[in-house]
Coordinates of C-alpha atoms in Angstrom, one line a residue:
M11 CA 47.1 20.9 -82.2
R12 CA 44.8 23.7 -80.7
I13 CA 42.2 21.2 -79.6
A14 CA 44.7 18.9 -77.9
S15 CA 46.1 21.7 -75.9
R16 CA 42.6 23.0 -74.7
F17 CA 41.8 19.3 -73.7
L18 CA 45.0 19.1 -71.8
I19 CA 44.5 22.2 -69.8
V20 CA 40.9 21.2 -69.2
I21 CA 42.2 17.8 -67.6
I22 CA 44.8 19.5 -65.5
F23 CA 42.4 22.0 -64.2
L24 CA 40.1 19.1 -63.2
G25 CA 42.8 17.4 -61.7
V26 CA 43.8 20.2 -59.6
V27 CA 39.9 20.8 -58.4
L28 CA 39.4 16.9 -57.9
G29 CA 42.7 16.7 -56.1
G30 CA 41.8 19.6 -53.8
I31 CA 38.4 18.3 -53.0
F32 CA 39.9 14.8 -52.1
G33 CA 42.8 16.3 -50.1
Y34 CA 40.3 18.4 -47.9
K35 CA 38.0 15.3 -47.5
F36 CA 41.0 13.3 -46.6
Y37 CA 41.9 16.1 -43.8
Q38 CA 38.4 16.0 -42.4
F39 CA 38.5 12.3 -42.0
G40 CA 41.7 12.4 -40.5
Q41 CA 40.3 15.2 -38.0
M42 CA 37.5 12.9 -37.2
Q43 CA 39.6 10.0 -36.6
E44 CA 41.8 12.3 -34.4
Q45 CA 38.7 13.3 -32.3
M46 CA 37.2 9.8 -32.1
S47 CA 40.5 8.5 -30.7
K48 CA 40.4 10.9 -28.1
P49 CA 38.6 9.6 -24.7
Q50 CA 34.9 10.8 -24.4
P51 CA 34.3 13.1 -21.5
P52 CA 32.2 11.7 -18.5
T53 CA 28.3 12.2 -19.1
L54 CA 26.8 14.4 -16.1
I55 CA 24.0 12.6 -14.6
S56 CA 21.8 13.3 -11.5
A57 CA 21.9 10.3 -9.0
T58 CA 20.2 9.1 -6.0
K59 CA 20.5 6.2 -3.6
S60 CA 17.9 3.4 -3.1
V61 CA 16.7 3.5 0.6
T62 CA 14.4 1.4 2.8
E63 CA 11.2 2.5 3.8
S64 CA 8.5 1.4 6.0
W65 CA 5.0 0.8 3.7
T66 CA 1.9 -0.5 4.7
P67 CA 1.0 -3.4 2.1
A68 CA -1.6 -2.0 -0.2
I69 CA -3.7 -3.6 -3.2
K70 CA -4.5 -1.0 -5.9
A71 CA -8.0 -1.2 -7.7
V72 CA -10.5 1.1 -9.7
G73 CA -14.1 1.4 -8.8
S74 CA -17.0 3.5 -8.6
I75 CA -18.8 5.7 -6.0
E76 CA -22.1 4.9 -4.7
A77 CA -24.6 6.3 -2.4
V78 CA -25.5 4.4 0.8
N79 CA -29.1 5.3 -0.2
G80 CA -29.7 6.8 -3.6
I81 CA -33.0 6.6 -5.7
E82 CA -34.9 8.8 -8.0
V83 CA -38.3 9.7 -6.2
A84 CA -41.5 8.9 -8.1
N85 CA -45.1 9.1 -7.6
E86 CA -47.4 5.7 -7.0
V87 CA -50.6 7.3 -8.1
P88 CA -51.3 9.9 -11.1
G89 CA -52.4 13.3 -10.4
V90 CA -51.6 17.1 -11.0
V91 CA -48.8 18.7 -9.0
E92 CA -50.7 21.1 -6.7
E93 CA -47.7 22.0 -4.4
I94 CA -43.9 22.0 -4.7
N95 CA -42.0 22.4 -1.2
F96 CA -38.3 21.9 -2.3
E97 CA -35.7 23.6 -4.5
S98 CA -33.0 21.8 -6.5
G99 CA -30.1 20.8 -4.2
D100 CA -31.8 21.2 -0.8
T101 CA -30.9 18.9 2.1
V102 CA -34.2 17.2 3.5
N103 CA -34.8 14.9 6.4
K104 CA -36.7 11.7 6.2
G105 CA -40.5 12.3 6.1
D106 CA -40.3 16.0 4.8
I107 CA -43.1 16.8 2.0
L108 CA -41.7 17.4 -1.5
I109 CA -44.8 17.6 -3.5
R110 CA -48.7 17.4 -3.1
L111 CA -51.0 16.2 -5.8
N112 CA -54.4 17.4 -6.3
A113 CA -56.5 15.5 -3.9
E114 CA -60.1 16.9 -4.3
I115 CA -61.6 13.4 -5.6
D116 CA -59.8 11.4 -2.8
E117 CA -60.7 13.5 0.0
A118 CA -64.5 13.2 -1.1
A119 CA -64.2 9.6 -1.5
L120 CA -62.9 9.4 2.0
R121 CA -65.6 11.3 3.4
T122 CA -68.2 9.0 1.6
R123 CA -66.3 6.2 3.3
R124 CA -66.2 7.4 6.7
A125 CA -70.2 8.1 6.5
E126 CA -70.8 4.6 5.3
A127 CA -68.6 3.4 8.1
Q128 CA -70.3 5.5 10.7
L129 CA -73.7 4.2 9.2
A130 CA -72.4 0.5 9.4
E131 CA -71.4 1.1 13.1
Q132 CA -74.7 2.2 14.1
E133 CA -76.3 -0.6 12.4
F134 CA -73.9 -3.0 14.2
K135 CA -74.4 -1.5 17.7
R136 CA -78.2 -1.6 17.4
I137 CA -78.3 -5.3 16.3
A138 CA -75.6 -6.2 19.0
N139 CA -77.9 -4.7 21.7
L140 CA -80.8 -6.8 20.4
L141 CA -79.0 -10.0 20.4
P142 CA -79.0 -10.8 24.1
K143 CA -82.8 -10.2 24.1
R144 CA -83.1 -12.8 20.9
A145 CA -84.8 -10.0 19.0
V146 CA -82.2 -10.5 16.0
S147 CA -80.6 -13.8 14.9
Q148 CA -77.2 -14.7 15.1
S149 CA -76.8 -14.6 11.1
Q150 CA -78.2 -11.1 11.3
Y151 CA -75.5 -10.0 14.0
D152 CA -72.8 -11.6 11.9
E153 CA -73.9 -10.1 8.7
A154 CA -73.9 -6.6 10.6
K155 CA -70.5 -6.8 12.3
A156 CA -69.1 -7.9 8.7
N157 CA -70.4 -4.9 7.2
F158 CA -69.0 -2.7 9.9
D159 CA -65.5 -4.6 9.4
A160 CA -65.7 -4.1 5.5
A161 CA -66.7 -0.3 6.0
R162 CA -63.7 0.2 8.3
A163 CA -61.4 -1.3 5.6
R164 CA -62.6 0.9 2.9
V165 CA -62.1 3.8 5.2
N166 CA -58.5 2.7 5.6
E167 CA -58.1 2.1 1.9
A168 CA -59.3 5.6 1.1
E169 CA -57.0 7.2 3.8
A170 CA -54.0 5.3 1.9
Q171 CA -55.0 6.3 -1.3
L172 CA -55.3 9.9 0.0
S173 CA -51.9 9.8 1.5
K174 CA -50.1 8.6 -1.8
K175 CA -51.2 12.1 -3.0
I176 CA -48.2 13.5 -0.7
I177 CA -45.0 12.7 -1.7
R178 CA -42.1 12.7 1.0
A179 CA -38.3 12.2 1.4
P180 CA -37.8 8.4 2.2
F181 CA -34.6 9.2 3.9
D182 CA -32.3 11.9 5.0
G183 CA -30.3 13.3 1.9
T184 CA -29.5 15.8 -0.6
L185 CA -31.8 16.5 -3.5
G186 CA -30.7 16.7 -7.1
I187 CA -32.5 18.8 -9.9
R188 CA -36.3 19.0 -9.9
M189 CA -37.8 17.4 -12.8
V190 CA -41.7 18.3 -12.5
D191 CA -43.5 21.6 -12.5
Q192 CA -46.5 23.2 -10.7
G193 CA -49.7 22.2 -12.4
E194 CA -48.1 19.4 -14.6
Y195 CA -50.0 16.0 -14.8
I196 CA -47.7 13.3 -13.9
P197 CA -48.8 9.6 -14.6
T198 CA -47.6 7.0 -12.3
G199 CA -43.9 6.4 -12.0
T200 CA -42.8 9.9 -13.0
P201 CA -39.1 10.8 -11.8
I202 CA -39.7 13.9 -9.5
V203 CA -36.2 14.4 -8.0
E204 CA -33.2 12.3 -7.1
I205 CA -32.2 12.1 -3.8
N206 CA -28.7 10.7 -2.2
M207 CA -27.4 10.0 1.1
L208 CA -23.9 11.3 0.7
N209 CA -22.3 11.0 4.1
P210 CA -20.8 8.3 4.5
I211 CA -20.8 7.0 1.1
Y212 CA -20.1 3.7 -0.5
V213 CA -17.0 2.8 -3.3
D214 CA -17.6 -0.3 -4.9
Y215 CA -14.7 -2.2 -6.7
T216 CA -13.2 -5.5 -7.9
L217 CA -10.0 -7.4 -6.9
S218 CA -8.7 -10.5 -8.6
E219 CA -9.4 -13.9 -6.6
K220 CA -5.7 -14.1 -5.7
D221 CA -5.8 -11.0 -3.6
L222 CA -8.9 -12.2 -1.8
P223 CA -6.9 -13.8 1.3
Q224 CA -5.1 -10.3 1.6
V225 CA -8.4 -8.5 2.3
A226 CA -10.6 -8.7 5.2
T227 CA -13.8 -6.8 6.7
G228 CA -12.4 -3.6 8.6
Y229 CA -9.3 -3.0 6.5
P230 CA -8.5 0.5 5.8
V231 CA -9.1 1.9 2.5
V232 CA -7.9 5.2 1.0
A233 CA -9.6 6.5 -2.1
T234 CA -8.9 9.3 -4.6
V235 CA -10.8 10.8 -7.4
A236 CA -9.9 12.9 -10.5
A237 CA -12.5 15.6 -9.4
V238 CA -10.4 16.5 -6.2
P239 CA -6.8 15.0 -6.9
E240 CA -5.3 16.9 -3.9
Q241 CA -7.6 15.1 -1.3
T242 CA -7.7 11.7 -0.2
F243 CA -10.8 9.8 1.3
E244 CA -10.3 7.4 4.2
G245 CA -12.7 4.7 5.1
N246 CA -12.9 0.8 5.8
V247 CA -13.9 -2.4 3.9
S248 CA -17.5 -2.9 4.9
A249 CA -18.5 -6.2 2.7
I250 CA -17.1 -8.6 0.6
N251 CA -19.2 -10.7 -1.7
T252 CA -19.7 -14.2 -1.1
S253 CA -18.9 -15.6 -4.6
V254 CA -16.3 -15.0 -7.1
N255 CA -17.4 -13.9 -10.7
P256 CA -16.6 -17.0 -12.9
Q257 CA -16.3 -15.1 -16.1
T258 CA -13.7 -12.5 -14.7
R259 CA -12.4 -14.5 -11.7
T260 CA -13.0 -11.2 -9.5
V261 CA -14.6 -10.7 -6.3
R262 CA -16.7 -7.4 -5.3
I263 CA -15.6 -5.3 -2.5
R264 CA -17.5 -2.4 -0.9
A265 CA -15.8 0.2 1.5
T266 CA -17.4 2.9 3.5
L267 CA -15.9 6.3 3.3
D268 CA -16.3 9.5 5.2
N269 CA -17.5 12.4 3.1
P270 CA -18.1 15.5 5.4
E271 CA -18.2 17.9 2.7
N272 CA -20.1 16.0 0.2
R273 CA -17.2 16.1 -2.2
L274 CA -17.7 12.6 -3.3
R275 CA -20.8 12.2 -5.7
P276 CA -22.5 8.7 -6.9
G277 CA -20.8 7.6 -10.1
M278 CA -17.6 9.1 -9.7
F279 CA -14.5 6.9 -10.8
A280 CA -12.1 6.3 -8.2
T281 CA -8.7 4.8 -7.6
I282 CA -8.6 2.6 -4.3
Q283 CA -6.1 1.4 -2.1
T284 CA -6.9 -1.4 0.3
R285 CA -4.0 -1.5 3.1
Q286 CA -3.4 -4.2 5.5
P287 CA -2.7 -3.7 9.1
Q288 CA 0.9 -4.3 9.4
D289 CA 3.7 -2.3 7.8
R290 CA 6.6 -4.1 5.8
Q291 CA 10.2 -3.0 4.7
V292 CA 10.8 -2.2 1.1
V293 CA 13.7 -0.9 -1.0
T294 CA 12.4 2.4 -3.0
I295 CA 13.8 4.8 -5.8
P296 CA 12.2 7.5 -7.6
R297 CA 9.9 6.7 -10.5
T298 CA 11.9 8.5 -12.8
A299 CA 15.1 6.1 -12.2
I300 CA 13.2 3.2 -13.9
S301 CA 12.7 2.6 -17.6
Y302 CA 9.6 0.7 -18.2
N303 CA 10.2 -1.8 -21.0
T304 CA 8.1 -4.6 -22.5
Y305 CA 11.0 -7.0 -22.1
G306 CA 11.5 -6.0 -18.3
D307 CA 12.2 -2.8 -16.3
F308 CA 15.7 -1.7 -15.8
V309 CA 17.7 0.9 -14.1
F310 CA 21.3 2.3 -14.5
V311 CA 23.5 1.6 -11.5
V312 CA 26.5 3.9 -10.9
E313 CA 29.5 1.8 -10.1
K314 CA 33.3 2.2 -10.1
N315 CA 35.6 0.2 -12.9
D316 CA 38.8 -1.2 -12.4
N317 CA 40.5 2.3 -13.2
G318 CA 38.3 3.9 -10.5
D319 CA 36.1 5.8 -13.0
L320 CA 32.3 6.0 -12.4
V321 CA 30.4 3.9 -15.1
V322 CA 26.9 3.0 -15.5
D323 CA 25.4 -0.5 -15.4
R324 CA 22.2 -1.4 -16.8
R325 CA 20.4 -3.8 -14.2
T326 CA 16.8 -5.5 -14.6
I327 CA 14.7 -5.1 -11.8
V328 CA 11.2 -6.1 -10.7
A329 CA 9.4 -3.0 -9.8
G330 CA 6.3 -3.1 -7.5
E331 CA 3.9 -0.5 -5.9
T332 CA 4.1 3.2 -6.5
R333 CA 3.4 5.8 -3.9
D334 CA 4.3 9.4 -4.0
A335 CA 6.3 9.3 -6.9
R336 CA 8.6 6.5 -5.4
V337 CA 8.4 3.1 -6.6
A338 CA 9.3 -0.3 -4.5
V339 CA 11.8 -2.5 -5.9
I340 CA 10.7 -6.0 -5.4
S341 CA 14.3 -7.7 -6.7
G342 CA 17.1 -6.6 -8.5
L343 CA 18.5 -3.6 -6.3
K344 CA 19.6 -3.4 -2.7
A345 CA 19.1 -0.7 -0.2
G346 CA 22.2 1.9 -0.5
E347 CA 23.2 1.4 -4.0
T348 CA 23.4 4.8 -6.5
V349 CA 21.2 4.8 -9.4
V350 CA 20.8 7.3 -12.0
A351 CA 17.8 9.6 -11.0
K352 CA 16.6 10.9 -14.7
G353 CA 17.8 11.3 -18.3
L354 CA 18.2 7.3 -18.7
L355 CA 17.7 7.7 -22.9
R356 CA 21.1 9.1 -23.3
L357 CA 23.1 6.5 -21.4
R358 CA 24.3 3.0 -22.3
A359 CA 26.0 0.3 -20.3
G360 CA 29.4 1.0 -19.4
Q361 CA 29.3 4.6 -20.1
K362 CA 31.7 7.0 -17.9
V363 CA 29.5 9.5 -15.9
E364 CA 30.1 12.2 -13.4
I365 CA 27.7 13.1 -10.7
Q366 CA 26.5 16.6 -10.7
Q367 CA 27.4 17.9 -7.4
D368 CA 24.2 19.6 -6.3
G369 CA 21.3 19.0 -3.9
Q370 CA 20.4 15.4 -3.5
T371 CA 22.7 14.2 -6.2
Q372 CA 25.7 15.6 -4.2
E373 CA 24.3 13.3 -1.3
A374 CA 23.9 10.3 -3.5
S375 CA 27.8 10.5 -4.8
E376 CA 29.1 10.6 -1.3

């Protein structure tokens, strides 16, 4: 009897506890339904209007900076470095002496050749004076003349060999880092220093063959590099390759840029815009207003529904060129339409919104 009473008490206790839990959960569920049945407040958004701007058509590409003239200066003959007349980073003019190699042997050889040429000249003059008197034969005269000509040629050869012991700047430019030392023996073809002509400077890049009709020699070009992102470098297309690469179907373009401060250096990676002479009218919006997607780019357009409430409509667009954080819209949007400027991830089509009344968004809502 006692066991049955205890069992009954436990059952009643569990029933009260479970009933309380289920009752509380039922109350929570009712509260949730009541909350969900209430209309959701409009989402605050920043909005802006699409506008029509005058843009110069441009084709964007990437390329590399190249010097108009740029080489590693090397020696044509071996020798010991006797004199160095430059420092790393110097600016030099064409013909300036960079280094001198030891030339004692070559100077001695030149003196020998000059002495031989002098002797051959005297012999030739003596025979030439005797020829009219028929004291010598024509063959003796011809032989003396040949010996004299050969001696002069050997002098010229020795002078040329001696001149190669002096290495000069081949053109105006800026020197790089010196790669030889005083007293060092350098074999033929040893790099001595790099020299580059930096102003003006070339930028080489490639364009697709379909863009070739939109480019011509003389078209303006604007380039930027990562080293100085705040500065743009202007120039013009100076050459277009005469053939299209059959593997990539691209054509090589070369533009000449002004580089007065020598900020552009050969080998830099550059972003280039090749512009056309005439402007065109385009519809533009901020880049933050576009959601880029694999299946198509879209924007949220702010419209009024039948009740007069502001809602957003998801609209697919075709985005074009980007300039200064604004994107040209090729199709899908008209000028003057209001779009959500940022925060697109928290929106869905048909959602009620409220435009923030501040700054640019205030203007967009009017």
